Short mmCIF file of C-alpha atoms in Angstrom, two decimals:
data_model
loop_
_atom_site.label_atom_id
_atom_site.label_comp_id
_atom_site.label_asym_id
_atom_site.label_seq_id
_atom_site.Cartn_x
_atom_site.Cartn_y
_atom_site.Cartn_z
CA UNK T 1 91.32 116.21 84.96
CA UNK T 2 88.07 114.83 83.81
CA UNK T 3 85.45 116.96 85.63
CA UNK T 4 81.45 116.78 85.84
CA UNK T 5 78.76 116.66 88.30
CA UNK T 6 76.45 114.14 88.91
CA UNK T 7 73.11 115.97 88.63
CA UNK T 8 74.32 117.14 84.99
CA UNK T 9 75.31 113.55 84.00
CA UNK T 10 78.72 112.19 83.72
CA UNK T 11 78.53 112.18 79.40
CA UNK T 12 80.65 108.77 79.01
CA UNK T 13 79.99 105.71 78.01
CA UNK T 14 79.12 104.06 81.13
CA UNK T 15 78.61 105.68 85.03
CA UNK T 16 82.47 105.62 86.25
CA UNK T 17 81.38 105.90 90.00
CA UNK T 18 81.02 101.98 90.54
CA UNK T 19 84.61 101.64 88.75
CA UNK T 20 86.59 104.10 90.59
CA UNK T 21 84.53 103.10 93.87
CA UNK T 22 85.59 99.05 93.61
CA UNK T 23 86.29 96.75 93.20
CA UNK T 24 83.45 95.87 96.15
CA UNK T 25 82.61 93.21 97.73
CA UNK T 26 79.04 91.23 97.10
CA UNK T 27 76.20 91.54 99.21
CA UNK T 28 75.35 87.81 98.26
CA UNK T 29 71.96 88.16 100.69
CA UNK T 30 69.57 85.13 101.45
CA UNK T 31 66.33 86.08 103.59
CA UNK T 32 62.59 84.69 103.69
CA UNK T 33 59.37 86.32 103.85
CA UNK T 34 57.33 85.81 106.68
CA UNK T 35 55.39 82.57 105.01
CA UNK T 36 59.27 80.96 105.36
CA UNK T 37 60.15 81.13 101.59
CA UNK T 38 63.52 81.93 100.64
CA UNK T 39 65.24 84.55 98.61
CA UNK T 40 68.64 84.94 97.21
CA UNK T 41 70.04 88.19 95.56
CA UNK T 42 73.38 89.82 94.91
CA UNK T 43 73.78 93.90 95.86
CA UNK T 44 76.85 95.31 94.37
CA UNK T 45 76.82 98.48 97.25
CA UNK T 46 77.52 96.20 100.35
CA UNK T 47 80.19 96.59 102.85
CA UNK T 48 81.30 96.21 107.10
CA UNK T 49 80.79 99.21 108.87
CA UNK T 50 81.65 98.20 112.46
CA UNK T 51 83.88 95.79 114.73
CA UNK T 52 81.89 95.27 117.98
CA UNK T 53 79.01 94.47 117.37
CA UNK T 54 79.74 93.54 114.27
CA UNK T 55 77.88 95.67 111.30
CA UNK T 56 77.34 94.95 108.17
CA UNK T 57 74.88 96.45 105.26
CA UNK T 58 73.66 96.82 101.52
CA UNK T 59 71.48 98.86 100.03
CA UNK T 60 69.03 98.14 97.35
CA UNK T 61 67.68 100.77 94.47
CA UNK T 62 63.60 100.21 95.90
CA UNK T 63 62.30 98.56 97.98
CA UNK T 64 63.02 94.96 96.75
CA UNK T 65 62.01 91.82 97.98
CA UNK T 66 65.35 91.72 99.94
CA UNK T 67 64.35 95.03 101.68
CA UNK T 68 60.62 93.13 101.98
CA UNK T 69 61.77 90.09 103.82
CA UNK T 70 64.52 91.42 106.28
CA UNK T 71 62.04 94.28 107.14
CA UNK T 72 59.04 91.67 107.64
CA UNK T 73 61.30 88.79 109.63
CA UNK T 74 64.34 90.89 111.21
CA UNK T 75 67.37 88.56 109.69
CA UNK T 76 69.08 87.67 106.78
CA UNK T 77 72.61 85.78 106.07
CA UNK T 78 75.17 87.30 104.26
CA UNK T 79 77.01 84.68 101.95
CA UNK T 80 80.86 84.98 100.57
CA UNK T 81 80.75 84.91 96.78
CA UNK T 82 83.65 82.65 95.69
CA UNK T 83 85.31 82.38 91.90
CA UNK T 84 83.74 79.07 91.82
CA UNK T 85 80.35 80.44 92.42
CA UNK T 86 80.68 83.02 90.52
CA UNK T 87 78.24 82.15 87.94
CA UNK T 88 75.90 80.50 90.38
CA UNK T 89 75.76 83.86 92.18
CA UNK T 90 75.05 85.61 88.53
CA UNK T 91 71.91 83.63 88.14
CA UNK T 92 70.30 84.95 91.28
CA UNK T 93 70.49 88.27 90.03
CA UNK T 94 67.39 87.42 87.58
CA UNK T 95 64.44 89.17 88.60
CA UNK T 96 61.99 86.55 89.57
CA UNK T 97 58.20 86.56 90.77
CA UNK T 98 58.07 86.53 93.94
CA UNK T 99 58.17 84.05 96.22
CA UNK T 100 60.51 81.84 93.38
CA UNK T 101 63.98 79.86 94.94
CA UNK T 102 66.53 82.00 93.52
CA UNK T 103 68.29 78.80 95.50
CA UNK T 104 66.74 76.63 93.15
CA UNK T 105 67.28 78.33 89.91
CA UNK T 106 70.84 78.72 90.47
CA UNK T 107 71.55 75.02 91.79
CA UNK T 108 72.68 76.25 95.40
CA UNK T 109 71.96 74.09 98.44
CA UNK T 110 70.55 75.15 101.38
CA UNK T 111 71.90 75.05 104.55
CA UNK T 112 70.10 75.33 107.99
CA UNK T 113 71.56 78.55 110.38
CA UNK T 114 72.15 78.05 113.78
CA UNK T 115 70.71 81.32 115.31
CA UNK T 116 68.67 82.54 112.70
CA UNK T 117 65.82 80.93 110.65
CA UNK T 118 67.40 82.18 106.92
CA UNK T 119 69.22 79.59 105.46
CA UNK T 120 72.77 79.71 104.55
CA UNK T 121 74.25 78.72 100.76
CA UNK T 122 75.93 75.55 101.69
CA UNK T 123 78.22 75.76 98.72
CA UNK T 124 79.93 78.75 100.04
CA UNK T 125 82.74 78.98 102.12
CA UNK T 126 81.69 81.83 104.62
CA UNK T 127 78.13 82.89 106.17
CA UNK T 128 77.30 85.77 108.11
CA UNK T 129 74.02 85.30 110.12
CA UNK T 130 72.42 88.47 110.83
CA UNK T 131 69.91 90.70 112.51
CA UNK T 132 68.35 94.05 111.14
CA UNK T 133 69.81 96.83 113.08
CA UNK T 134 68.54 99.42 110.93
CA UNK T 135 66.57 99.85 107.23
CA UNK T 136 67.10 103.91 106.43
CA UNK T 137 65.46 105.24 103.34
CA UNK T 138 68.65 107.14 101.47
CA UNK T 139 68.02 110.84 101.15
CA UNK T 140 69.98 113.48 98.76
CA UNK T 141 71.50 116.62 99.90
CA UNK T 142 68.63 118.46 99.78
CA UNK T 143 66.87 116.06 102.21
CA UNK T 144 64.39 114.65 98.98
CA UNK T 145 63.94 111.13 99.70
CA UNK T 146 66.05 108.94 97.40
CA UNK T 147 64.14 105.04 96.58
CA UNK T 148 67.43 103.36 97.90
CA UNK T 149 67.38 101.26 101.39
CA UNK T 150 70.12 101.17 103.56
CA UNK T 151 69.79 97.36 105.28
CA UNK T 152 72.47 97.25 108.28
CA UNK T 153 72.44 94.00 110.12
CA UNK T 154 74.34 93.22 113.17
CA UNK T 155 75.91 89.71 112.60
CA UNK T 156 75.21 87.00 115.19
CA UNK T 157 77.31 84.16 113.79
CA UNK T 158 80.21 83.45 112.05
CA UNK T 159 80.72 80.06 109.79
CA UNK T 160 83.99 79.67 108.09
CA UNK T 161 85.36 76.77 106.01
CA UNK T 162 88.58 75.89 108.22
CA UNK T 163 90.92 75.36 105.06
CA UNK T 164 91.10 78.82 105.32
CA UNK T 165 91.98 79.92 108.64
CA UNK T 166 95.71 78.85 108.92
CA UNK T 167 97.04 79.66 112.42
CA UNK T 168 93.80 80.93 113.26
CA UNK T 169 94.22 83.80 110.62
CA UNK T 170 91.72 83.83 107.94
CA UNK T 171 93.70 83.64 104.85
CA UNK T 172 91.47 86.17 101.94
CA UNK T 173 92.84 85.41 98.68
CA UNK T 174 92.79 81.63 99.50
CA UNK T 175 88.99 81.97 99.49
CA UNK T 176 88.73 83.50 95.77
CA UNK T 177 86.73 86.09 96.30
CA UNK T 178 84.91 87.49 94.33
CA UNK T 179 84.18 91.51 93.90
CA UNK T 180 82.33 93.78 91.80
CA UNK T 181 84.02 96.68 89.54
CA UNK T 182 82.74 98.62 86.85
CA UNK T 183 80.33 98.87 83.95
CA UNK T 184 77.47 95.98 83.09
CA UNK T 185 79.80 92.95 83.60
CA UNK T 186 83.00 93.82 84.96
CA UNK T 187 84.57 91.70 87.94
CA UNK T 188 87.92 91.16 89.59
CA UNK T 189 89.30 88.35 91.65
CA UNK T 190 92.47 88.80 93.97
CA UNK T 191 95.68 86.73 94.22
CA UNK T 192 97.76 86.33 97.00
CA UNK T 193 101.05 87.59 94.61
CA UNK T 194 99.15 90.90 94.78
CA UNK T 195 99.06 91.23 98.67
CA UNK T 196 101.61 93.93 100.37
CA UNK T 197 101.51 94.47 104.07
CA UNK T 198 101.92 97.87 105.93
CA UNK T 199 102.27 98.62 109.85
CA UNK T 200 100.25 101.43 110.91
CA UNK T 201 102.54 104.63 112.51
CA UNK T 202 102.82 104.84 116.07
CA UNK T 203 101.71 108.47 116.79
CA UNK T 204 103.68 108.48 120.01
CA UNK T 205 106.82 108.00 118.40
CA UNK T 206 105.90 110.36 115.44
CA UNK T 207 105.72 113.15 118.19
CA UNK T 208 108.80 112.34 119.44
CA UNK T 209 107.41 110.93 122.86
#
């Protein structure tokens, strides 16, 4: 077994923890600062963290114009990064001046929300609207305060391309997602050859009741 801790460095080639955490989904996260322009970014540490209500979050290493907006307005929309967009979704990972359209750089179209003033990528085939719940600064174990931001958002509306909900069951791998693995470039797409289905245990019948 490879062994090492983290405070000594890991001595490969590239940090493995992204690869053997992953592949992840994209935090593909639209917002505006409080003058109404938009911004666009991808975050590679993103996940859902609760049913009801509905939780989802990213963080960002600093305090990034992301963190800015969301902070300064209270919303953002979460956008599903397809195969398709893919590239599209690369491009608004430049670091631009603020206030630039990441929208406009990468050729996206922006579409209004319904409950939230953030606009939506148009192109893509799922949108979570949201509202901050929480922004926690990260700290080590130590308690030192890490520059990471922990964004949680509760999500307030749901849009979904109907091609893939087939009777009324969202159907993942028809949507080509898209997730992040490991090292500088690495992503991974799923297939629906590669799904496998499991039923969790009753515990009641495991105990013999």
């Amino acid at each position: 077994m490879y062994f090492y801790q983290p405070s000594q460095g890991h001595g490969l080639p590239h940090d493995p923890l992204n690869a053997i955490v992953g592949p992840r989904p994209i935090g593909w996260i639209a917002s505006c600062d409080a003058e109404g322009r938009p911004n666009l970014a991808p975050y590679s540490f993103f996940n859902c963290f609760n049913y009801h209500p509905p939780i989802i979050g990213f963080a960002s290493s600093g305090w990034k114009d992301s963190v800015r907006n969301i902070v300064e307005t209270g919303e953002f929309v979460w956008n599903l990064t397809t195969r398709e967009l893919a590239s599209a979704m690369n491009e608004t990972s430049a670091s631009l001046p603020h206030g630039e359209d990441e929208f406009l750089r990468a050729g996206l179209t922006k579409a209004e929300s319904r409950v939230v003033k953030v606009p939506r990528v148009a192109e893509s085939p799922v949108n979570f609207e949201c509202r901050l719940s929480q922004c926690i600064q990260l700290t080590a174990a130590n308690g030192a305060e890490i520059d990471t931001w922990l964004v949680l958002g509760e999500v307030v509306g749901i849009h979904i391309d109907e091609s893939l909900l087939h009777d009324g069951i969202y159907q993942t791998a028809k949507a080509q997602p898209v997730l992040r693995a490991g090292g500088p470039t690495a992503y991974f797409a799923i297939a629906e050859d590669q799904r496998f289905d499991l039923v969790r245990p009753d515990a009641r019948k495991a105990s013999g009741q």
